[in-house]
mmCIF file of C-alpha atoms in Angstrom:
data_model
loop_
_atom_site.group_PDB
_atom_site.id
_atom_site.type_symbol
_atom_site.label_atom_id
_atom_site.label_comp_id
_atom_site.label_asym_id
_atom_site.label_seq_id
_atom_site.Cartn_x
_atom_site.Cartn_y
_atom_site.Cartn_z
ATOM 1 C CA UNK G 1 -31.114 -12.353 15.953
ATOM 2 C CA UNK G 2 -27.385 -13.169 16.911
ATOM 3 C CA UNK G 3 -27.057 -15.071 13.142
ATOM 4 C CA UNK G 4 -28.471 -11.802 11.687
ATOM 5 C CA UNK G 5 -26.061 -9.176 14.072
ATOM 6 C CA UNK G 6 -22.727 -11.430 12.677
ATOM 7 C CA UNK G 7 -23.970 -11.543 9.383
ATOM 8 C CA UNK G 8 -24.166 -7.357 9.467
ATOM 9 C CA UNK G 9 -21.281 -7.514 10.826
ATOM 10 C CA UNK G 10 -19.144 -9.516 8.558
ATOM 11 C CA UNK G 11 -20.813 -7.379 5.559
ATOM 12 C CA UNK G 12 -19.308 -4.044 7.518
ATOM 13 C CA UNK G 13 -15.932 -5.480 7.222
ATOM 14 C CA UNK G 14 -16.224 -7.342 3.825
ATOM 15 C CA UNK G 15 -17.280 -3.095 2.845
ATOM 16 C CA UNK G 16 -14.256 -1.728 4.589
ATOM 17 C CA UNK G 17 -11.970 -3.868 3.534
ATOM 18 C CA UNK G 18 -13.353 -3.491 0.025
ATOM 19 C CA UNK G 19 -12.601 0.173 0.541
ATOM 20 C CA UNK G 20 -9.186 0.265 2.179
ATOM 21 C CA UNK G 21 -8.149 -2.033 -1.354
ATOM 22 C CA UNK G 22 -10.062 0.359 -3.212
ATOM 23 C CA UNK G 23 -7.972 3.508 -1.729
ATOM 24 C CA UNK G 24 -4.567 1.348 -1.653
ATOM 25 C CA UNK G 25 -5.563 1.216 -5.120
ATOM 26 C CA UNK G 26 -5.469 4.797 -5.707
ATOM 27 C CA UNK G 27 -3.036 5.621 -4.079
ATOM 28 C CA UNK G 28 -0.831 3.179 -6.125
ATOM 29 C CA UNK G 29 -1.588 4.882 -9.064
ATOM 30 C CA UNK G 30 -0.490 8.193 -7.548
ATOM 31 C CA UNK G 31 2.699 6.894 -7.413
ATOM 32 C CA UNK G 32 3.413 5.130 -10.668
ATOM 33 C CA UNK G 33 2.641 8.713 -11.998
ATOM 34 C CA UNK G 34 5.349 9.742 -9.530
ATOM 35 C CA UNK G 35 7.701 7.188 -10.497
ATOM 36 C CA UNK G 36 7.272 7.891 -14.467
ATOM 37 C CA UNK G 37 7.436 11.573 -13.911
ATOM 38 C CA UNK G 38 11.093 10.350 -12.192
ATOM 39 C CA UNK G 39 12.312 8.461 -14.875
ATOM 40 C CA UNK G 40 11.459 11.959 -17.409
ATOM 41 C CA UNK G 41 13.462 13.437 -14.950
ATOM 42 C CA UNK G 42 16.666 10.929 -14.841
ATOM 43 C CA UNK G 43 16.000 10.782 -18.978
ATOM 44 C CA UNK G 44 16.080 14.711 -19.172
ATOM 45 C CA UNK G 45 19.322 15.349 -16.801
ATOM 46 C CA UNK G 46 21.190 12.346 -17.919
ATOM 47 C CA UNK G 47 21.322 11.124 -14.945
ATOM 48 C CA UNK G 48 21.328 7.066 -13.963
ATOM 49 C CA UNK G 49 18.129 4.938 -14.694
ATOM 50 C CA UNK G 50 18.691 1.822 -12.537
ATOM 51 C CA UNK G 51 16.996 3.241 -9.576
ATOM 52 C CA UNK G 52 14.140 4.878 -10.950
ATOM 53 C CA UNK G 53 14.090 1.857 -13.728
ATOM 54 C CA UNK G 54 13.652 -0.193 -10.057
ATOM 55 C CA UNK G 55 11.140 2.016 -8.340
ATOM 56 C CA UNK G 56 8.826 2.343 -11.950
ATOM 57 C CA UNK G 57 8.748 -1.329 -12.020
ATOM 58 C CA UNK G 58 8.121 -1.727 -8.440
ATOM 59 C CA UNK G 59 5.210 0.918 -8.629
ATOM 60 C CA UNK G 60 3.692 -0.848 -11.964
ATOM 61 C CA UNK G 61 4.002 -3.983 -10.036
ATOM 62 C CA UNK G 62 1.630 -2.836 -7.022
ATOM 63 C CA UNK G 63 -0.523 -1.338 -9.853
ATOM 64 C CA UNK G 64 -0.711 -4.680 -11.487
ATOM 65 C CA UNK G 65 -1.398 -6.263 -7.981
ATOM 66 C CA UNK G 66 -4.204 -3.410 -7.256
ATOM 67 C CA UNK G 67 -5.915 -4.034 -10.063
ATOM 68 C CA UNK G 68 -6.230 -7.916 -9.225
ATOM 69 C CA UNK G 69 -7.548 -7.135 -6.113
ATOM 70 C CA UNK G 70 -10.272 -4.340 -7.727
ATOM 71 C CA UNK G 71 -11.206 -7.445 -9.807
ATOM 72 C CA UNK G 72 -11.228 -10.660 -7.124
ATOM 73 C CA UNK G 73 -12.010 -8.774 -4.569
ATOM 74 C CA UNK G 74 -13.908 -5.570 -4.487
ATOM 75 C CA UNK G 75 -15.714 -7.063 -7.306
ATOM 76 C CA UNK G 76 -16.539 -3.787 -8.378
ATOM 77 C CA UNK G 77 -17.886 -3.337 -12.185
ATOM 78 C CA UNK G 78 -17.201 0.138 -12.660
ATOM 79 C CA UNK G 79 -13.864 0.194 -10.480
ATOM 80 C CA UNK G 80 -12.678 -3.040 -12.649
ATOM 81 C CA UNK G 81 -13.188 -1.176 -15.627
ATOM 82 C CA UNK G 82 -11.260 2.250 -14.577
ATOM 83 C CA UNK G 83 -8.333 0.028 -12.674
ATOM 84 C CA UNK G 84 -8.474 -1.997 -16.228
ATOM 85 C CA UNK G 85 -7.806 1.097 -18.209
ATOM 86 C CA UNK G 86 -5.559 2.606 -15.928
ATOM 87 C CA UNK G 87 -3.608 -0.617 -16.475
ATOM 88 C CA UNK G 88 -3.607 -0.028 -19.975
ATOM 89 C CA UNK G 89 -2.873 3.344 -20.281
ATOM 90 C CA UNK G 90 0.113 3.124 -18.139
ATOM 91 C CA UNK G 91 1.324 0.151 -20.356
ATOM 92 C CA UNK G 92 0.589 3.112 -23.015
ATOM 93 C CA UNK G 93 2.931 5.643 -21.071
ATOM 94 C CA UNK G 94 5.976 3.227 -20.542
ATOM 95 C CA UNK G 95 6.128 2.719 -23.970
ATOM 96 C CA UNK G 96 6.094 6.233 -25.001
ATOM 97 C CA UNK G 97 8.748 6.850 -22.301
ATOM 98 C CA UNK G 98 10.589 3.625 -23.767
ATOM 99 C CA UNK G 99 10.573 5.190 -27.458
ATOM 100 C CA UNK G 100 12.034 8.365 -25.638
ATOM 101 C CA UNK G 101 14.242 6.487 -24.503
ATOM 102 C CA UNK G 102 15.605 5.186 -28.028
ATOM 103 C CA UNK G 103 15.938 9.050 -29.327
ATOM 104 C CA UNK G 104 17.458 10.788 -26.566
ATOM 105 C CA UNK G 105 17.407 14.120 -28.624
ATOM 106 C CA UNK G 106 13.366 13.836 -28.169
ATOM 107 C CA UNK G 107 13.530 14.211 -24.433
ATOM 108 C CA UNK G 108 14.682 17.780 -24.230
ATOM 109 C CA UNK G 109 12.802 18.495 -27.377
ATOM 110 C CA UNK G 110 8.826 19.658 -25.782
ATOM 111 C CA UNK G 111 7.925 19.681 -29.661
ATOM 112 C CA UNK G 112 9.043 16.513 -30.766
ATOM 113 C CA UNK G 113 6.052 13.965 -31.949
ATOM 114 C CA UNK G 114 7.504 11.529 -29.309
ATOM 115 C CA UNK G 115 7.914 14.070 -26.844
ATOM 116 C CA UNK G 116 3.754 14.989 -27.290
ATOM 117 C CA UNK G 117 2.778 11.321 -27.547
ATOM 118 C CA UNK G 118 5.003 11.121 -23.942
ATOM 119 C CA UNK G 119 2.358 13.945 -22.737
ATOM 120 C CA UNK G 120 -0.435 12.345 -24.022
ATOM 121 C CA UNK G 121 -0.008 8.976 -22.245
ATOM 122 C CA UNK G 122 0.766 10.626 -19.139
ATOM 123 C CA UNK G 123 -2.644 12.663 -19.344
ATOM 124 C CA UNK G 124 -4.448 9.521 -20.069
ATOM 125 C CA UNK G 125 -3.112 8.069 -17.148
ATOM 126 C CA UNK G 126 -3.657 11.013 -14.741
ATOM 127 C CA UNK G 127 -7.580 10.971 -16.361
ATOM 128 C CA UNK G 128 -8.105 7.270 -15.371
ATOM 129 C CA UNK G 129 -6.476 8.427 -11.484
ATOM 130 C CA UNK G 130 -9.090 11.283 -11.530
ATOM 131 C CA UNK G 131 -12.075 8.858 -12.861
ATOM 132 C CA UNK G 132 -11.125 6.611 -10.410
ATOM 133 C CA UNK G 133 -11.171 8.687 -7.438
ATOM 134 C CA UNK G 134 -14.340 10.404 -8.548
ATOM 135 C CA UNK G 135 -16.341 7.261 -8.912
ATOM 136 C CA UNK G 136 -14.927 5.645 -5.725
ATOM 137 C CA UNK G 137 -16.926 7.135 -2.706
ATOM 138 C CA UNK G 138 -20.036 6.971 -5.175
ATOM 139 C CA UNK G 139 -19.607 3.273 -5.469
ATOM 140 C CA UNK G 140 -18.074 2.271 -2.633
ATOM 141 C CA UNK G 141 -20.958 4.584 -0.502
ATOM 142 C CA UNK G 142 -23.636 2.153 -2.704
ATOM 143 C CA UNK G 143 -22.189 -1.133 -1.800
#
């Protein structure tokens, strides 16, 4: 009976700490949002990049890191899959940002095809935060 109590026991953590990556996860994506809509900011106003340059790559960093631990160690198909797309689509949104970056007259310009591509990837990004948080308590509740 004692075997079977610490064996409970240790799958209660093993589920907690699954979800506290799981939210850390989220959360991390929250703020690589924030730290792209701050580099549209610095981009529109002219102002210096360095910082927010910094605080982007930290944030796609921890995304990056997240995402490892959704894979290793939640080991969570469908969370795998959304934190893999998130990672792509945010690869997607750097490099609209990036060709922004190149034609400054496209970052005041809301019409410009750059400009609506910049829109586009930030969308697809803010979609994969949404599916994410929808289909964590659903998953994490099941394991």
């Amino acid at each position: 009976m004692d075997k079977q109590v610490r064996t409970e026991e240790r799958r209660r953590q093993l589920d907690e700490w699954r979800r506290q990556n799981c939210l850390a996860f989220q959360a991390k994506l929250g703020e690589v949002v924030d730290a792209l809509d701050e580099l549209m900011y610095a981009l529109h106003n002219r102002r210096a990049l360095r910082e927010v340059r910094d605080k982007l790559r930290k944030a796609e960093g921890a995304v990056l890191r997240g995402h490892f631990d959704n894979v290793v160690v939640c080991e969570v198909g469908e969370l795998e899959a959304i934190s893999g797309a998130a990672l792509q689509r945010l690869d997607d949104a750097t490099k609209a940002i990036d060709a922004l970056r190149q034609t400054p007259t496209h970052v005041s310009n809301v019409d410009s095809t750059l400009y609506q591509c910049w829109l586009e990837r930030r969308q697809g990004l803010l979609d994969a935060y949404e599916m994410f948080s929808k289909a964590l308590p659903q998953v994490l509740s099941a394991s």
